[in-house]
Coordinates of C-alpha atoms in Angstrom, one line a residue:
M1 CA 74.2 94.0 58.1
T2 CA 77.4 92.9 59.7
L3 CA 80.9 92.9 58.2
A4 CA 80.8 89.1 58.4
A5 CA 77.8 89.0 56.2
A6 CA 79.4 91.2 53.6
E7 CA 82.5 88.9 53.7
R8 CA 80.2 85.9 53.3
L9 CA 78.8 87.3 50.0
D10 CA 82.3 87.9 48.7
D11 CA 83.5 84.4 49.3
V12 CA 82.8 82.7 46.0
A13 CA 83.4 79.2 47.3
L14 CA 81.0 79.8 50.2
L15 CA 78.4 81.2 47.8
E16 CA 78.4 77.9 45.9
T17 CA 78.1 75.9 49.1
A18 CA 75.3 78.0 50.4
D19 CA 73.4 77.8 47.1
P20 CA 73.2 74.0 46.5
S21 CA 70.4 74.3 44.0
S22 CA 72.2 76.9 42.0
M23 CA 69.6 79.6 42.3
L24 CA 72.2 82.2 41.2
R25 CA 72.8 80.2 38.0
Q26 CA 69.1 80.1 37.4
V27 CA 68.9 83.9 37.7
A28 CA 71.8 84.1 35.2
S29 CA 69.7 82.1 32.7
S30 CA 67.3 84.9 32.1
A31 CA 68.8 86.2 28.9
A32 CA 68.8 82.7 27.4
Q33 CA 65.2 82.3 28.4
V34 CA 64.1 85.4 26.5
R35 CA 65.9 84.3 23.3
E36 CA 64.6 80.7 23.5
A37 CA 61.1 81.7 24.4
A38 CA 60.9 84.3 21.7
R39 CA 62.1 81.7 19.2
S40 CA 59.8 78.9 20.4
A41 CA 56.7 81.2 20.4
A42 CA 57.5 82.5 17.0
E43 CA 57.7 79.0 15.6
A44 CA 54.6 77.8 17.4
S45 CA 51.5 77.2 15.3
L46 CA 49.1 79.9 16.5
D47 CA 46.8 80.0 13.4
R48 CA 43.8 78.7 15.4
L49 CA 44.4 81.4 17.9
T50 CA 44.7 84.3 15.4
A51 CA 42.0 83.1 13.1
G52 CA 39.3 84.6 15.3
G53 CA 40.9 88.0 15.2
R54 CA 41.5 90.3 18.2
P55 CA 39.7 89.0 21.4
R56 CA 37.5 91.2 23.6
A57 CA 39.9 90.5 26.5
I58 CA 42.9 88.4 27.4
V59 CA 42.6 86.6 30.7
V60 CA 45.8 85.1 32.0
T61 CA 45.4 82.4 34.6
G62 CA 48.4 81.2 36.7
M63 CA 49.8 81.0 40.2
G64 CA 53.0 82.1 41.9
G65 CA 56.0 82.4 39.6
S66 CA 54.0 81.5 36.6
G67 CA 51.1 83.8 37.4
I68 CA 53.1 87.0 37.2
A69 CA 53.4 86.4 33.4
G70 CA 49.9 88.0 33.1
E71 CA 51.0 91.1 35.0
V72 CA 54.1 91.3 32.8
L73 CA 51.9 91.2 29.7
A74 CA 49.5 93.9 31.0
A75 CA 52.4 96.2 31.9
V76 CA 54.2 95.7 28.6
A77 CA 51.0 96.3 26.7
G78 CA 50.5 99.5 28.6
P79 CA 47.5 101.8 29.1
G80 CA 47.1 102.2 25.4
C81 CA 46.2 98.5 24.9
P82 CA 43.0 98.2 22.9
V83 CA 41.8 95.2 24.9
Q84 CA 41.5 94.4 28.6
V85 CA 44.4 92.3 29.9
T86 CA 43.6 90.8 33.3
T87 CA 45.1 88.1 35.5
V88 CA 43.3 85.4 37.5
H89 CA 45.0 83.7 40.5
D90 CA 42.2 81.4 41.4
Y91 CA 40.4 78.2 40.5
R92 CA 37.6 80.0 38.7
L93 CA 37.2 82.6 36.0
P94 CA 35.3 85.8 36.4
G95 CA 31.6 85.5 35.4
W96 CA 32.0 87.9 32.5
V97 CA 34.6 85.7 30.7
G98 CA 33.1 84.0 27.6
A99 CA 33.5 83.0 24.0
A100 CA 34.7 86.4 22.9
D101 CA 37.7 86.2 25.2
L102 CA 41.1 84.5 25.1
V103 CA 42.2 82.6 28.2
V104 CA 45.9 82.0 28.5
A105 CA 46.8 79.3 31.0
V106 CA 50.4 79.5 32.3
S107 CA 52.0 76.8 34.5
C108 CA 55.7 76.1 34.5
S109 CA 55.0 72.5 35.6
G110 CA 51.8 72.2 33.6
A111 CA 50.2 70.6 36.7
T112 CA 49.1 73.6 38.9
E113 CA 45.7 72.7 40.1
E114 CA 44.2 76.2 40.1
T115 CA 45.4 76.8 36.6
L116 CA 44.1 73.5 35.3
S117 CA 40.7 74.2 36.9
A118 CA 40.4 77.6 35.3
A119 CA 41.6 76.3 31.9
E120 CA 38.9 73.5 32.0
E121 CA 36.3 76.2 32.8
A122 CA 37.5 78.2 29.8
V123 CA 37.0 75.2 27.5
R124 CA 33.5 74.6 28.9
R125 CA 32.6 78.3 28.3
G126 CA 33.8 78.1 24.7
C127 CA 36.7 80.6 25.2
R128 CA 39.7 80.6 23.0
L129 CA 42.5 78.9 24.9
L130 CA 46.3 79.1 24.8
G131 CA 48.5 76.9 27.1
V132 CA 52.0 77.8 28.1
G133 CA 54.1 75.3 30.2
S134 CA 55.9 72.0 30.2
K135 CA 55.5 69.7 27.3
G136 CA 53.8 66.4 28.1
S137 CA 52.1 67.9 31.1
P138 CA 48.4 67.8 32.1
L139 CA 48.0 71.3 30.7
A140 CA 49.5 70.3 27.4
G141 CA 47.1 67.4 27.3
L142 CA 44.1 69.6 28.1
A143 CA 45.1 72.0 25.3
E144 CA 45.4 69.1 22.9
Q145 CA 42.0 67.8 23.8
A146 CA 40.5 71.2 23.3
S147 CA 42.3 71.6 19.9
A148 CA 44.0 74.7 21.4
P149 CA 47.6 75.9 20.7
F150 CA 50.2 75.2 23.3
I151 CA 53.7 76.7 23.6
G152 CA 56.1 74.4 25.4
V153 CA 58.6 75.9 27.8
K154 CA 61.8 74.2 28.7
A155 CA 62.3 74.7 32.5
S156 CA 65.8 75.9 33.4
G157 CA 65.0 76.0 37.1
M158 CA 62.2 76.6 39.6
P159 CA 59.1 78.4 38.4
R160 CA 60.1 81.6 40.2
S161 CA 63.3 81.6 38.1
M162 CA 61.3 81.2 34.8
L163 CA 59.7 84.6 34.6
W164 CA 61.1 85.3 31.1
G165 CA 60.5 81.9 29.7
L166 CA 56.9 82.1 30.7
S167 CA 56.2 85.7 30.0
V168 CA 57.8 86.2 26.6
P169 CA 55.4 83.7 24.8
L170 CA 52.5 85.7 26.0
V171 CA 54.0 88.9 24.6
V172 CA 54.7 87.2 21.3
A173 CA 51.1 85.8 21.1
A174 CA 49.6 89.2 21.9
S175 CA 51.7 90.8 19.2
R176 CA 50.5 88.2 16.7
L177 CA 46.9 89.0 17.7
G178 CA 47.5 92.7 17.1
V179 CA 47.0 93.6 20.7
L180 CA 50.4 95.2 21.0
D181 CA 53.2 96.3 18.7
M182 CA 56.4 94.6 19.9
P183 CA 59.3 94.9 17.4
E184 CA 61.5 91.9 17.0
E185 CA 64.5 93.9 18.3
A186 CA 62.7 94.4 21.7
Y187 CA 63.4 90.8 22.7
E188 CA 67.1 91.1 22.0
A189 CA 67.3 94.5 23.8
A190 CA 65.8 92.8 26.9
A191 CA 68.2 89.9 26.7
A192 CA 71.1 92.2 26.3
E193 CA 70.0 94.2 29.3
L194 CA 69.6 91.0 31.4
E195 CA 73.2 90.1 30.4
R196 CA 74.5 93.5 31.3
V197 CA 73.0 93.4 34.8
A198 CA 74.0 89.8 35.3
H199 CA 77.6 90.7 34.6
L200 CA 77.5 93.5 37.3
C201 CA 75.8 91.1 39.8
R202 CA 77.9 88.0 39.2
P203 CA 79.1 86.1 42.2
D204 CA 82.8 87.0 41.8
S205 CA 82.0 90.7 41.8
E206 CA 82.7 92.1 45.3
A207 CA 79.9 93.7 47.3
F208 CA 81.2 97.3 47.1
V209 CA 80.8 97.3 43.3
N210 CA 78.1 94.6 43.0
P211 CA 74.7 96.4 43.0
A212 CA 72.7 93.2 44.0
K213 CA 75.0 92.4 46.9
S214 CA 74.9 96.0 48.0
L215 CA 71.1 96.0 47.8
A216 CA 70.9 92.8 49.8
L217 CA 73.1 94.2 52.6
E218 CA 71.0 97.4 52.7
L219 CA 67.8 95.4 53.1
S220 CA 69.0 92.9 55.7
G221 CA 67.5 93.7 59.1
T222 CA 64.9 96.1 57.7
L223 CA 61.3 95.8 56.6
P224 CA 61.3 96.7 52.9
M225 CA 58.4 98.7 51.5
V226 CA 58.9 98.5 47.8
W227 CA 57.1 101.0 45.5
G228 CA 57.0 101.2 41.8
T229 CA 56.5 104.5 40.1
S230 CA 54.5 103.2 37.1
P231 CA 52.4 100.2 36.2
L232 CA 55.6 98.6 34.8
T233 CA 57.8 99.1 37.8
G234 CA 54.8 98.3 40.0
V235 CA 55.1 94.8 38.5
A236 CA 58.8 94.8 39.4
A237 CA 57.9 95.8 43.0
A238 CA 55.4 92.9 43.3
R239 CA 58.1 90.6 41.8
F240 CA 60.6 91.9 44.3
A241 CA 58.4 91.2 47.3
C242 CA 57.6 87.7 46.0
Q243 CA 61.2 86.9 45.4
L244 CA 62.1 88.1 48.9
H245 CA 59.4 85.8 50.3
E246 CA 60.4 82.7 48.4
N247 CA 64.2 83.0 48.0
A248 CA 65.1 84.9 51.2
K249 CA 62.1 83.7 53.3
Y250 CA 61.9 87.5 54.1
P251 CA 58.9 89.8 54.6
A252 CA 58.3 92.7 52.3
I253 CA 55.5 95.1 51.3
A254 CA 54.8 96.0 47.7
G255 CA 53.0 99.0 46.3
V256 CA 52.8 101.4 43.4
L257 CA 52.4 105.1 43.1
P258 CA 50.2 107.0 43.2
E259 CA 48.0 104.5 45.1
A260 CA 50.6 103.9 47.8
N261 CA 50.5 107.6 48.8
H262 CA 46.8 107.1 49.7
N263 CA 47.5 104.3 52.3
Q264 CA 50.9 102.8 52.7
V265 CA 52.6 106.1 53.3
V266 CA 50.9 106.4 56.7
V267 CA 53.2 103.6 57.9
F268 CA 55.9 106.2 58.0
D269 CA 54.3 107.5 61.2
G270 CA 54.0 104.0 62.8
P271 CA 56.2 101.9 65.1
F272 CA 58.6 100.9 62.2
A273 CA 59.8 104.5 61.7
A274 CA 62.9 105.3 63.6
G275 CA 61.8 108.7 64.9
S276 CA 58.2 107.7 65.6
E277 CA 56.6 108.4 69.0
A278 CA 54.9 105.0 68.6
A279 CA 58.3 103.2 68.4
G280 CA 59.1 100.3 70.7
L281 CA 60.8 100.6 74.1
G282 CA 63.7 103.0 74.1
G283 CA 62.4 104.7 71.0
A284 CA 63.8 102.0 68.7
P285 CA 61.4 100.2 66.3
P286 CA 61.4 96.4 66.4
V287 CA 62.6 96.3 62.8
P288 CA 63.4 99.6 60.9
L289 CA 61.4 100.3 57.8
R290 CA 63.3 100.9 54.5
L291 CA 61.6 102.5 51.5
V292 CA 62.7 101.1 48.1
L293 CA 61.6 103.2 45.1
L294 CA 61.7 101.5 41.7
R295 CA 61.9 104.4 39.2
D296 CA 60.7 104.2 35.7
T297 CA 62.0 106.3 32.8
H298 CA 58.4 106.8 31.8
E299 CA 56.7 108.4 34.9
H300 CA 53.7 110.6 35.0
P301 CA 55.0 114.1 36.0
Q302 CA 52.8 114.2 39.1
V303 CA 54.0 110.7 40.1
A304 CA 57.6 111.9 39.8
R305 CA 56.7 114.7 42.3
R306 CA 55.1 112.1 44.6
R307 CA 58.2 110.0 44.5
E308 CA 60.5 112.9 45.4
E309 CA 58.3 114.1 48.2
S310 CA 57.7 110.5 49.5
A311 CA 61.5 110.0 49.8
R312 CA 61.9 113.4 51.6
I313 CA 59.1 112.6 54.1
A314 CA 60.6 109.2 54.8
A315 CA 64.1 110.6 55.3
E316 CA 62.7 113.3 57.7
R317 CA 61.3 110.4 59.8
G318 CA 64.5 108.6 60.0
I319 CA 63.6 106.0 57.3
E320 CA 66.3 104.9 55.0
V321 CA 65.5 105.2 51.3
T322 CA 66.9 103.2 48.4
E323 CA 66.2 104.3 44.8
L324 CA 66.7 102.0 41.8
A325 CA 66.2 103.3 38.3
A326 CA 65.1 101.4 35.3
A327 CA 67.3 101.5 32.2
G328 CA 66.4 101.6 28.5
D329 CA 63.4 102.8 26.6
L330 CA 61.4 99.7 25.5
P331 CA 59.1 98.2 28.1
L332 CA 60.6 94.8 28.2
E333 CA 64.1 96.3 28.4
R334 CA 63.1 98.6 31.3
L335 CA 61.5 95.7 33.2
A336 CA 64.5 93.5 32.6
S337 CA 66.9 96.1 34.0
L338 CA 65.1 96.0 37.4
V339 CA 64.0 92.4 37.6
Q340 CA 67.4 91.0 37.0
L341 CA 68.9 93.1 39.8
I342 CA 66.2 92.3 42.4
D343 CA 66.2 88.6 41.6
Y344 CA 69.9 88.5 42.3
A345 CA 69.5 90.6 45.4
S346 CA 66.9 88.2 46.9
V347 CA 69.2 85.3 46.5
Y348 CA 72.1 87.2 48.0
L349 CA 70.0 88.2 50.9
A350 CA 69.1 84.6 51.6
I351 CA 72.7 83.6 51.6
A352 CA 73.8 86.5 53.7
N353 CA 71.3 85.5 56.3
G354 CA 72.4 81.9 56.2
V355 CA 69.2 80.7 54.4
D356 CA 69.1 78.2 51.5
P357 CA 67.2 80.1 48.8
A358 CA 65.8 77.1 47.1
P359 CA 63.4 75.2 49.5
I360 CA 59.8 76.2 49.8
A361 CA 58.9 73.8 52.7
A362 CA 55.9 75.7 53.9
I363 CA 54.3 75.6 50.4
Q364 CA 55.0 71.9 50.0
E365 CA 53.6 71.2 53.5
L366 CA 50.4 73.2 52.7
K367 CA 49.9 71.3 49.5
A368 CA 50.3 68.0 51.3
R369 CA 47.8 68.9 53.9
I370 CA 45.1 69.8 51.4
A371 CA 45.8 67.0 49.0

């Protein structure tokens, strides 16, 4: 990244001009989303949902920025969760889903066609249903017709900026069902962590002390391979890749250890490694690979060894390595510490490269073509 790009990120007036849809402000709304969503979900009438007791499985259906709410729930519930939590990013539900299961349909707009299709199928199969999305939407209407509870979400930005507003209601509902034990203070701890990171990453904080701007400058001109070191930070890795795609219009590869050590690590010996014999003309790769490790405070001991050796192997091959460590102890808090940083970084990378972070023209064109 050039000096000019760094100066671009430190020009507050230019940042505002280059971010006409206020994506940075949308990222800054994360703490407020947690608090409002926790309050709204706690006040929602979920008696019809809880009357049937603990479901056999929770199936979360959603797409894009809404769909990741299911992965957040599964990661926060952790491996000790007494029921299966799975996510469906499709028009149809798996064949095994039935009346013993809870289907949670999540759509920020409440009009996502894949989510509506899966929710309608859930009703036909006799599943318990919970809707999460915009009030007055088609999804809200479907939930009403099915006599199913619905948690309204007030959109404070684009769906990809609403992760917390869409995810927290699922955590609250799962806690009410006895699927996980989430203390009330966990929501405030996550909100406080989001505020802490937002302060560090604020637009008027210069790049040399701003972790999100520094991360954006490190990533620019490289191909990021982002690995989580636990199921929780694996969700953060997937989130990072998606935010780079949508905000920065930038390619990225997401993975999680230990699985990434059984496939993605071989890329270290390919044409994107600076010292590789398979590199492009003159020995230089077309775009250098950068390994980004998202560390969890709760890592399996063997995964910690894999992380350390993966970083060494990458460095020995001339691949730059960035390590970001989660903060806190509670799952929501740890996830918040990473997601807030990477959300800011994806917007800063867009602006540094002269890209408007808001538009998703290719998605809109695709929707128009298949309408």
